[in-house]
Tab-separated table of C-alpha atoms in Angstrom:
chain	number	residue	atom	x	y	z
A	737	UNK	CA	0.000	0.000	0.000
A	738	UNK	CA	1.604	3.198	-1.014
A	739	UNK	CA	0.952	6.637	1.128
A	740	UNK	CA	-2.380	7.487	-0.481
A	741	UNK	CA	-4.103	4.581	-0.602
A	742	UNK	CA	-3.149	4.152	3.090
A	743	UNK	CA	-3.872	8.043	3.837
A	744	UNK	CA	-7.548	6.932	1.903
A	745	UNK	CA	-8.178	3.763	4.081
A	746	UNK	CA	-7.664	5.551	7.452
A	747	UNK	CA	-9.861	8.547	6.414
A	748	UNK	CA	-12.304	6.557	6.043
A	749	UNK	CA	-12.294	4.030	8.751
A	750	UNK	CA	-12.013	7.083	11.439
A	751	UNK	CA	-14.958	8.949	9.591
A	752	UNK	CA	-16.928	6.221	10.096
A	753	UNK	CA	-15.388	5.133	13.822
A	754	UNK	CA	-16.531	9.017	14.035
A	755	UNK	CA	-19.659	9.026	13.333
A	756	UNK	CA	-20.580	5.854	14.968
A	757	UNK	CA	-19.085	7.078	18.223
A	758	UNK	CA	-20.464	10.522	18.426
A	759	UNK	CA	-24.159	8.539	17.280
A	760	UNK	CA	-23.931	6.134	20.428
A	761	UNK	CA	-22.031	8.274	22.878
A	762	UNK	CA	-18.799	6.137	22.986
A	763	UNK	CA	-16.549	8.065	21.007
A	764	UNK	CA	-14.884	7.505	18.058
A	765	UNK	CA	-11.422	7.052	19.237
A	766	UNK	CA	-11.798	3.977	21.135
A	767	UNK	CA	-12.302	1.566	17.807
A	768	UNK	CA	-9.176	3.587	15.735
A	769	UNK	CA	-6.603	2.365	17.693
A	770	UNK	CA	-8.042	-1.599	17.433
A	771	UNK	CA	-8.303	-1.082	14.069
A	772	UNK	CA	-4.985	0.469	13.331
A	773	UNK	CA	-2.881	-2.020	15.031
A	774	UNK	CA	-5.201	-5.516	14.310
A	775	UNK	CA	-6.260	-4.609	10.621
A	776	UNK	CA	-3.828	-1.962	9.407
A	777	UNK	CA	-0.675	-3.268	11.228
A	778	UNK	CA	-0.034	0.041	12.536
A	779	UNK	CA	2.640	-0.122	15.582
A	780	UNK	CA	0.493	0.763	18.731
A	781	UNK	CA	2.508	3.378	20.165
A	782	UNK	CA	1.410	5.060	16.383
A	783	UNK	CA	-1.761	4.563	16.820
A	784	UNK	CA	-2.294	5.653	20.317
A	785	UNK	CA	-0.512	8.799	19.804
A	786	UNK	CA	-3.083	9.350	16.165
A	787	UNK	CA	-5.706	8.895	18.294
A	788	UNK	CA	-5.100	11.113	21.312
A	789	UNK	CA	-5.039	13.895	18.620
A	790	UNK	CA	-8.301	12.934	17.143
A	791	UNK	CA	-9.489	12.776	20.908
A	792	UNK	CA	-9.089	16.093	21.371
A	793	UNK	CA	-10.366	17.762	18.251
A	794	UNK	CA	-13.940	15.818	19.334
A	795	UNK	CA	-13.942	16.796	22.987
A	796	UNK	CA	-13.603	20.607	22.032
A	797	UNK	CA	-15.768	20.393	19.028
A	798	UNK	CA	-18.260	18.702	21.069
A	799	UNK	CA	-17.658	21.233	23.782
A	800	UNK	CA	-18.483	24.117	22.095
A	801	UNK	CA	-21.441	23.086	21.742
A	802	UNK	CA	-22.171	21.807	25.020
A	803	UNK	CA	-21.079	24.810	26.782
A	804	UNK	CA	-24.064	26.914	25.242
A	805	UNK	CA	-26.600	24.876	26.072
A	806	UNK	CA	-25.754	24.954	29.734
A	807	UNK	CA	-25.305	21.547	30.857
A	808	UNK	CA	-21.338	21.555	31.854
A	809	UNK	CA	-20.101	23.035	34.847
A	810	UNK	CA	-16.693	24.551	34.455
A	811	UNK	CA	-16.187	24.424	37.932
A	812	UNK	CA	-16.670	20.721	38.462
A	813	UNK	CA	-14.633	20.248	35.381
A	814	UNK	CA	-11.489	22.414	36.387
A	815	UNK	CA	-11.243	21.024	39.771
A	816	UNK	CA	-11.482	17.194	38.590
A	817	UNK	CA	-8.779	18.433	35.684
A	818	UNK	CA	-6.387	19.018	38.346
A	819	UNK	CA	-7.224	15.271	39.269
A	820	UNK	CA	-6.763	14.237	35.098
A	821	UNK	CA	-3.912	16.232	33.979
A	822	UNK	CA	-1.789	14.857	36.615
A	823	UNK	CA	-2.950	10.841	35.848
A	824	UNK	CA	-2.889	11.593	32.826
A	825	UNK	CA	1.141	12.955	32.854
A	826	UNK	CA	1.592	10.023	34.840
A	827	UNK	CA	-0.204	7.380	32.408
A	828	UNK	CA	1.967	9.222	29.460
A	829	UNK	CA	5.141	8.237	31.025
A	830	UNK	CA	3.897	5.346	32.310
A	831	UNK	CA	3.290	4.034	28.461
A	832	UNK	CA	6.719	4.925	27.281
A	833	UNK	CA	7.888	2.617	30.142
A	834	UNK	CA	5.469	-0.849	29.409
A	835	UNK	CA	5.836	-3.398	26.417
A	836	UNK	CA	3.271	-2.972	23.810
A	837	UNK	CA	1.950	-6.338	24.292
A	838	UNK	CA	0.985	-5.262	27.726
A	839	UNK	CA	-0.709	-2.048	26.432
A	840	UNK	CA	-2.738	-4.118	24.179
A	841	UNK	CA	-3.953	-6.034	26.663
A	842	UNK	CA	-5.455	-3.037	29.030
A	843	UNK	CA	-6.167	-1.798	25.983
A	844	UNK	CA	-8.656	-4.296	25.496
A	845	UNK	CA	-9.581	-4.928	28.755
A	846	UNK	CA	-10.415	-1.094	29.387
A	847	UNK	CA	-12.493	-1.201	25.592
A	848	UNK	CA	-14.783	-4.218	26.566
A	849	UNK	CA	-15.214	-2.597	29.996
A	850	UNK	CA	-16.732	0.807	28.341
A	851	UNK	CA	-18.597	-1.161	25.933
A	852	UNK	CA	-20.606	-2.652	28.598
A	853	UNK	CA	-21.149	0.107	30.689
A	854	UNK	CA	-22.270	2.531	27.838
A	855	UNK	CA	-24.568	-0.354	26.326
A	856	UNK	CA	-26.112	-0.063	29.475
A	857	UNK	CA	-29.844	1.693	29.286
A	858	UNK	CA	-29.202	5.078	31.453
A	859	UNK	CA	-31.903	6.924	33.269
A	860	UNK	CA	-31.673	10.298	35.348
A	861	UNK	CA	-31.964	10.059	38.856
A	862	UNK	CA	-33.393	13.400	39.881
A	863	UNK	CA	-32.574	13.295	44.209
A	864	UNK	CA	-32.022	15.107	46.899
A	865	UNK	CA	-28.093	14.239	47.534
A	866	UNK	CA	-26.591	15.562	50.942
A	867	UNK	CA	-24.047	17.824	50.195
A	868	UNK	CA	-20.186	17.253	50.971
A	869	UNK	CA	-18.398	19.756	53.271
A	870	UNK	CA	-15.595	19.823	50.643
A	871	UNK	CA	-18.138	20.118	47.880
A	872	UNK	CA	-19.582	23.144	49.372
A	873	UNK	CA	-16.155	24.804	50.455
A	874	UNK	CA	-15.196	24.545	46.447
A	875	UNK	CA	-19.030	25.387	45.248
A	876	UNK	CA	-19.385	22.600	43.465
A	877	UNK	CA	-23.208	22.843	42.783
A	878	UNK	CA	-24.902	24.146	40.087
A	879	UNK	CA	-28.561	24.588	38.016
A	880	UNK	CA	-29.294	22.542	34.730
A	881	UNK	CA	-31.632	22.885	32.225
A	882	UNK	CA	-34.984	20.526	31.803
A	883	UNK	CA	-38.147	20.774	30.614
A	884	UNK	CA	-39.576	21.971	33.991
A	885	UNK	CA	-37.184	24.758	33.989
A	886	UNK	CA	-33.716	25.364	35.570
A	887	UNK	CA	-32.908	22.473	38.008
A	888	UNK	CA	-30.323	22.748	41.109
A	889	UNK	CA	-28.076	19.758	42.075
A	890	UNK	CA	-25.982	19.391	44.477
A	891	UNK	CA	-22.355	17.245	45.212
A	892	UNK	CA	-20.836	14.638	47.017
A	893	UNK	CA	-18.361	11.686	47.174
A	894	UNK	CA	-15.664	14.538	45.996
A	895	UNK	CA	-12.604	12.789	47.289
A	896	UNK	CA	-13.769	9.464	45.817
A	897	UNK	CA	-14.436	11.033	43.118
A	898	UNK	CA	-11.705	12.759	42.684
A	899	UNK	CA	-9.711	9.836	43.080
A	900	UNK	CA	-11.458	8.200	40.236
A	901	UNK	CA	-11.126	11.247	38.152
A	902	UNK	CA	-6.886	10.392	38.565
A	903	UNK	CA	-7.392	6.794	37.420
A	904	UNK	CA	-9.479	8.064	34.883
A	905	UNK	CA	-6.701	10.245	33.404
A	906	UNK	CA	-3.722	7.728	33.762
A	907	UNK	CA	-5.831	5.111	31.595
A	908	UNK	CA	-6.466	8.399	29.077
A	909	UNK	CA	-2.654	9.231	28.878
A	910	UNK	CA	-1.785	5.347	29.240
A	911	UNK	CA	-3.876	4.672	25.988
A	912	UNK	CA	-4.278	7.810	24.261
A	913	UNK	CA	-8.347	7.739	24.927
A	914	UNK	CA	-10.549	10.284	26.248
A	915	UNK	CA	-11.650	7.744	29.080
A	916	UNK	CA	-15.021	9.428	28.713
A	917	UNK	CA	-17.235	6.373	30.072
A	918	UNK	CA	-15.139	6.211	33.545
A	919	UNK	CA	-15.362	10.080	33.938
A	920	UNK	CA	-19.144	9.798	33.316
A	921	UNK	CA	-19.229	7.175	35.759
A	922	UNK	CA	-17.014	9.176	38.714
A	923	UNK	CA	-19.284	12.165	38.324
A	924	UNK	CA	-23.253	10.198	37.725
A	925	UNK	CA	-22.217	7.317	40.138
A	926	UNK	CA	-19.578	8.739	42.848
A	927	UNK	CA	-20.889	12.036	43.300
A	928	UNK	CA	-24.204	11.711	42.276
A	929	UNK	CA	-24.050	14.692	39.408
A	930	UNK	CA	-26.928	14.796	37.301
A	931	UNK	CA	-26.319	12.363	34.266
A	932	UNK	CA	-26.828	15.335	31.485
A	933	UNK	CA	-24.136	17.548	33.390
A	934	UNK	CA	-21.868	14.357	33.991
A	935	UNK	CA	-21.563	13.671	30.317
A	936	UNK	CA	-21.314	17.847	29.441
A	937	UNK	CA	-18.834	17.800	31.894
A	938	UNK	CA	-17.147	14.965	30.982
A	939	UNK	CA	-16.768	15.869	27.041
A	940	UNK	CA	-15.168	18.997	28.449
A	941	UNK	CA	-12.295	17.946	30.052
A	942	UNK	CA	-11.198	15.298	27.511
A	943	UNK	CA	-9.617	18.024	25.390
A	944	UNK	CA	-7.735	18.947	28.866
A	945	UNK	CA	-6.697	15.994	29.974
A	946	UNK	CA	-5.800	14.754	26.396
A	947	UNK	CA	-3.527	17.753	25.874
A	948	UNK	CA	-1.682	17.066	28.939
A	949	UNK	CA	-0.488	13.812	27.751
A	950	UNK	CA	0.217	14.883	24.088
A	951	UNK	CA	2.731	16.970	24.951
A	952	UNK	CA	4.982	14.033	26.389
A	953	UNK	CA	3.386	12.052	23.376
A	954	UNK	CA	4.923	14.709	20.854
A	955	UNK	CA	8.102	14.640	22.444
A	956	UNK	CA	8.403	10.877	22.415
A	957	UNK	CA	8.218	10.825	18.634
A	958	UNK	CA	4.377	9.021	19.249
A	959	UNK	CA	2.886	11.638	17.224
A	960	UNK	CA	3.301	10.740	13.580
A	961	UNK	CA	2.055	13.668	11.403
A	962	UNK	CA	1.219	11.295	8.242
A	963	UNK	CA	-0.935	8.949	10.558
A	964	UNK	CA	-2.158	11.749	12.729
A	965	UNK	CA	-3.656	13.976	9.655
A	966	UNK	CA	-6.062	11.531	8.536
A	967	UNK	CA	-7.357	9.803	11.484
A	968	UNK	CA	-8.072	13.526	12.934
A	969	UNK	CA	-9.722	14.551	9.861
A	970	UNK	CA	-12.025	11.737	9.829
A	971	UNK	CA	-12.619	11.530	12.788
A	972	UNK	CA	-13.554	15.123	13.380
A	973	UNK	CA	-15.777	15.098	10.228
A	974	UNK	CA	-17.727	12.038	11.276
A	975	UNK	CA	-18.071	13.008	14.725
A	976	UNK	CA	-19.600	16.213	13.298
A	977	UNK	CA	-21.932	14.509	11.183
A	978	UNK	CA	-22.699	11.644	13.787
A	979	UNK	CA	-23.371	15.384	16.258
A	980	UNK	CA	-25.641	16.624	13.198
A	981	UNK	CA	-27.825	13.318	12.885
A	982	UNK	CA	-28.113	12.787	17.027
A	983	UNK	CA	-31.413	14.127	16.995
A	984	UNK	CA	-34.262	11.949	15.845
A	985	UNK	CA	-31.547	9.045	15.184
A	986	UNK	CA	-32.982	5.574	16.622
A	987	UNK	CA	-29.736	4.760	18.758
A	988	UNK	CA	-30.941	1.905	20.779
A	989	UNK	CA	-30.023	-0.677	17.721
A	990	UNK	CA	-27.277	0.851	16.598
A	991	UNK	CA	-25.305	1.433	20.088
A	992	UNK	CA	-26.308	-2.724	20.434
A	993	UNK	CA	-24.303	-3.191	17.111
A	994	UNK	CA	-21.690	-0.888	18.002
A	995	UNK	CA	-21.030	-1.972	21.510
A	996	UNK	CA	-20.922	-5.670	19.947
A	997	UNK	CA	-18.095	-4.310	17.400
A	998	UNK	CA	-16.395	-2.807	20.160
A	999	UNK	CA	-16.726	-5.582	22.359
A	1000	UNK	CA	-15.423	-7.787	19.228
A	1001	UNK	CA	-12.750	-5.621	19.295
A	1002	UNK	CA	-11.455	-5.650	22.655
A	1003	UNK	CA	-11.104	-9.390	22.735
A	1004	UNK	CA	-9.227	-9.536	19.597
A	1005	UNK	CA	-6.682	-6.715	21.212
A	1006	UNK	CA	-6.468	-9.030	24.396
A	1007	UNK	CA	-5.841	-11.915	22.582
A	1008	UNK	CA	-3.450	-10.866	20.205
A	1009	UNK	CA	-1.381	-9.020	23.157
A	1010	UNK	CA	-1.303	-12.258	25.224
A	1011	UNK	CA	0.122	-14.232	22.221
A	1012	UNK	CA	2.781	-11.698	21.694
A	1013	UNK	CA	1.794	-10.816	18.064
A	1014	UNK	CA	1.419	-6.755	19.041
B	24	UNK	CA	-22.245	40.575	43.639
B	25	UNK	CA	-26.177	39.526	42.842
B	26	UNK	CA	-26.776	36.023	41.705
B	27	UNK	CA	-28.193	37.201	38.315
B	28	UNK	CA	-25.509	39.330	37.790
B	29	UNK	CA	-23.040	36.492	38.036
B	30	UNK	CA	-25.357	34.146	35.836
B	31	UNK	CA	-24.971	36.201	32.964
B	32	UNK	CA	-21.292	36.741	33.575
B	33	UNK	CA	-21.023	32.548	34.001
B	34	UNK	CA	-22.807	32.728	30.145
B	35	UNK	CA	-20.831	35.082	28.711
B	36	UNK	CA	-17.565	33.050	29.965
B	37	UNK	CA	-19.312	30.072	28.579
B	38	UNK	CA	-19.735	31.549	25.248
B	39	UNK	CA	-16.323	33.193	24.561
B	40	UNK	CA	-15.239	29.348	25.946
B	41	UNK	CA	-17.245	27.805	22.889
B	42	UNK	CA	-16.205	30.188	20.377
B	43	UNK	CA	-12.287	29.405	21.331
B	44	UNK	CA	-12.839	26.166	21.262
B	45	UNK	CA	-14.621	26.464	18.018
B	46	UNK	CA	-11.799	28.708	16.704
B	47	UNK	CA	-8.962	26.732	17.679
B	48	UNK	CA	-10.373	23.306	15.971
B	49	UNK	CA	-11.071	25.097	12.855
B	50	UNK	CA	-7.682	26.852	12.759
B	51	UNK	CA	-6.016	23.050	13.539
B	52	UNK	CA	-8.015	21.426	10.904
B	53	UNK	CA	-6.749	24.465	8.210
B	54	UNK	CA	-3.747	23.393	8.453
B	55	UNK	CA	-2.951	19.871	8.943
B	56	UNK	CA	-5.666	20.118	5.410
B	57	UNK	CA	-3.014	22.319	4.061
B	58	UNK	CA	-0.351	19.998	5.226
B	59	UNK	CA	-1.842	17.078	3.896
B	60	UNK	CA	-2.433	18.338	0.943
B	61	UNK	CA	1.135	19.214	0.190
B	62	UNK	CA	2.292	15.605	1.903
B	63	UNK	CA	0.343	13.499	-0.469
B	64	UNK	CA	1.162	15.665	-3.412
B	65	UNK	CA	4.653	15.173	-2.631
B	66	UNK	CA	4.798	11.353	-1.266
B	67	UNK	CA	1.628	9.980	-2.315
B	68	UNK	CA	3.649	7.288	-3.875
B	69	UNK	CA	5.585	6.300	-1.336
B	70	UNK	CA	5.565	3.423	0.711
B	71	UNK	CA	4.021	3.331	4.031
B	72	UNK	CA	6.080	2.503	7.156
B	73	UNK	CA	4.032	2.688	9.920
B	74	UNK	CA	4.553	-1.062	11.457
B	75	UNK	CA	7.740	-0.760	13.111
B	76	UNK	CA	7.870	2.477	15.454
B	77	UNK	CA	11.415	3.920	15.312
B	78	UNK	CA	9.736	7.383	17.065
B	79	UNK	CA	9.900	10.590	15.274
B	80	UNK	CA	12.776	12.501	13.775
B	81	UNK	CA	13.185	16.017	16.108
B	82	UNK	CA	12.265	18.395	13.636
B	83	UNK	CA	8.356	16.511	14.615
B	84	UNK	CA	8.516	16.430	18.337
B	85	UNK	CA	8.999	19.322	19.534
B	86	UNK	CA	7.474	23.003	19.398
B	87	UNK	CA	10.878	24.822	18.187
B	88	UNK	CA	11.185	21.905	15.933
B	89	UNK	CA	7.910	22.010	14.393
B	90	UNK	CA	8.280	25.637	13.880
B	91	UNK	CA	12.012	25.458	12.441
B	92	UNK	CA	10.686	22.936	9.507
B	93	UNK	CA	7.537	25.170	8.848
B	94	UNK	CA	10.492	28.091	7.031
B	95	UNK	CA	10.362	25.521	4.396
B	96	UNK	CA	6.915	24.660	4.384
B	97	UNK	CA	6.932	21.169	4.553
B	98	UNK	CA	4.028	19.622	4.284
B	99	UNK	CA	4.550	17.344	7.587
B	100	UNK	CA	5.558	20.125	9.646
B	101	UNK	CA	2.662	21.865	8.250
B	102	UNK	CA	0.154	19.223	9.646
B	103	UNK	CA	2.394	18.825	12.680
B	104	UNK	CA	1.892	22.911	13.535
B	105	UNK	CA	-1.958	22.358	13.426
B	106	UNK	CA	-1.838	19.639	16.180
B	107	UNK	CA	-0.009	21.964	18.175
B	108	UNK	CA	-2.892	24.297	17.487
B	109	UNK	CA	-5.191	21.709	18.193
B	110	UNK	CA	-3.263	20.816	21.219
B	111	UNK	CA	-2.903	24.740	23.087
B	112	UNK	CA	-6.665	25.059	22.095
B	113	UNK	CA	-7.785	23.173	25.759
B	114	UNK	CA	-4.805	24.945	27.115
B	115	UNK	CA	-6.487	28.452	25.669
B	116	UNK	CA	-9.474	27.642	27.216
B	117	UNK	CA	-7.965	26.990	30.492
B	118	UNK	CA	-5.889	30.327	30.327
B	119	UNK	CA	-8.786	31.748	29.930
B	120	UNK	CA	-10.737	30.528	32.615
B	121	UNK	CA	-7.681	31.629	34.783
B	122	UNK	CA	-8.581	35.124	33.914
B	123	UNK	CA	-12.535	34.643	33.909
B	124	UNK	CA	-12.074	33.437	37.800
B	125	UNK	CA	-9.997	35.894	38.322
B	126	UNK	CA	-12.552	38.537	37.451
B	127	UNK	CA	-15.064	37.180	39.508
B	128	UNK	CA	-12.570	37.272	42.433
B	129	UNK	CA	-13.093	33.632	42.844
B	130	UNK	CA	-9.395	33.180	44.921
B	131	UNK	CA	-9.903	29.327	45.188
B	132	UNK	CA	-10.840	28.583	41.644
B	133	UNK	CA	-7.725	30.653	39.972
B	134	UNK	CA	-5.416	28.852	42.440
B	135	UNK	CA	-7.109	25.597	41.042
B	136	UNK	CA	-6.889	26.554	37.180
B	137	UNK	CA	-3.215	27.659	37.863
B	138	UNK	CA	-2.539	24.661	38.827
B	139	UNK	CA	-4.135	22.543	35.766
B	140	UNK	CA	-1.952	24.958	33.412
B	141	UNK	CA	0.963	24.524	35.224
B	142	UNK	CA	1.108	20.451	34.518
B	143	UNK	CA	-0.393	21.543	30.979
B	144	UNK	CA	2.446	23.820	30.052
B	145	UNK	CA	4.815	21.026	31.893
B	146	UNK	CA	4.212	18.285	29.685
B	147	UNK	CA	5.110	20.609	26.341
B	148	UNK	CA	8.664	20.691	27.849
């Protein structure tokens, strides 16, 4: 395959890894990196740092959005991205350090986990939650929008959650992903955020947390610019068109299909690290 | 300060936050465009070599490198200049917010953003 043909293939597998992802909610750059590395043949390191680019050009093009409708709260998100940027740092240099047949394996491991817990049906719990000392010292509380008006919530579970928030970055810089479906989980499960704001909030700091481990990607010679320019540009159009067609979309069978892929996926990535062949 | 007063100053900050954003993926996307353009003009033909990592040459991993190759506009370094676009975007936004607490004398909250740029701006050197 010559350097267009491949530059062809990759467009088009990340437009459509795109555009499936932002359509069910798991994100596009958790199948790229499978596909790169299994299919393509791509070296993982490669393909992890590709796809920590793409992750970022989603989370802030996503983010933009969000912002204006009013579900994120930037002060949730800036205190937990003290919590991310640091794992995340950490999980950079951390995958400089491991074999790539051991980063295959979490790889996987971490892929099948999201699958399941995003193919899960997800419902907002609207509660009273008893508000954390800490949570009210940082004014972590906020007002959301629903169809009954603006809503207030309040937090709690901030250190556990804020714990979570650090594994949650070292798996993002470990394997160049935005981690989105453990962030979701810290903020709707831990510390009982509303599940709209959780997932606003969540979107938002990928781009953060992402950055902080590109940097030491860059500078490890992870980021390849010929492997990196189409798998952002497809990814960031599908993901834009996936954003487009979100409303009115029937998502139930296609998230089923997706999360099976996915799943697919992750076993293959397991499999192949455990023999050795990645 | 009265609560409705600081709602519409949370909105504003929320807006000039989405329009950055918006700004710095579209400025990103430019030019890695550009830069592939020029890259597959120039090495379409060439064979790939993607399957055994040997890690980037210099003039691709850092910031002054990135910037030296761009004087002779090469595609690569062309595509590699809009990732660090795309990258200092999220690190805009939080530079930003540094000032927008700031403004709202919220002590605690620029501490906390300082902080997040700090390890930001760490991991580019």
């Amino acid at each position: 395959m010559n350097v267009l043909e491949f530059t062809l293939v990759v467009v088009s597998v990340s437009a459509l890894a795109g555009f499936l992802g932002a359509l069910t909610g798991l994100g596009g750059g958790v199948v790229i990196t499978p596909v790169l590395t299994l299919v393509l043949g791509v070296d993982i390191r490669y393909a992890i740092g590709a796809t920590l680019v793409s992750v970022i050009a989603t989370s802030s093009g996503a983010a933009a959005a969000y912002v204006k409708e009013g579900f994120s709260n930037i002060r949730i998100g800036m205190f937990l991205e003290v919590a991310t940027t640091i794992g995340a740092l950490c999980g950079a240099f951390l995958a400089t350090r491991i074999p790539s047949s051991a980063l295959a394996v979490i790889f996987g491991v971490v892929l099948l986990y999201s699958a399941i817990v995003s193919s899960r049906p997800r419902r907002e719990r609207l509660e009273n939650v008893p508000s954390d000392p800490l949570a009210e010292r940082l004014r972590l509380k906020g007002t959301f929008p629903t169809s009954g008006g603006l809503r207030n919530y309040r937090v709690t579970g901030v250190k556990a959650g804020f714990s979570l928030m650090f594994m949650a970055g070292t798996l993002s810089g470990l394997l160049g992903i935005g981690s989105g479906a453990l962030k979701v989980i810290a903020m709707d499960q831990v510390m009982r955020i509303p599940f709209k704001v959780s997932t606003a909030t969540s979107n938002f700091m990928i781009g953060v947390t992402a950055a902080a481990s590109a940097g030491v990607y860059l500078s490890r010679g992870y980021i390849d610019p010929g492997l990196a320019m189409p798998v952002m540009l497809g990814v960031l159009g599908g993901s834009l068109l996936g954003a487009r067609h979100l409303m009115g979309a029937r998502t139930r069978v296609l998230r089923l299909v997706f999360g099976a892929v996915v799943g697919l996926l992750a076993l293959e990535m397991i499999y192949s690290g455990i023999a050795g062949k990645i | 300060m009265t609560p409705s007063k600081q709602r519409w100053d949370d909105t504003r900050v929320e807006n000039i936050i989405g329009n950055l954003l918006r700004l710095g993926v579209s400025m990103a996307a430019f030019l890695v465009v550009t830069g592939g353009v020029l890259y597959l003009w120039r090495h379409g033909g060439a064979r790939v070599s993607f399957q055994v990592f040997h890690g980037e040459p210099a003039e691709y991993r850092s910031v002054s490198g990135v910037l030296h190759g761009l004087h002779s506009l090469r595609g690569r370094s062309l595509i590699q200049a809009g990732l660090l676009v795309l990258i200092a975007t999220p690190m805009a936004r939080v530079a930003f917010s540094v000032w927008a607490f700031a403004r709202e004398g919220d002590r605690v909250y620029v501490v906390i953003t300082l902080i997040v740029l700090g390890v930001l701006l760490y991991s580019l050197v």
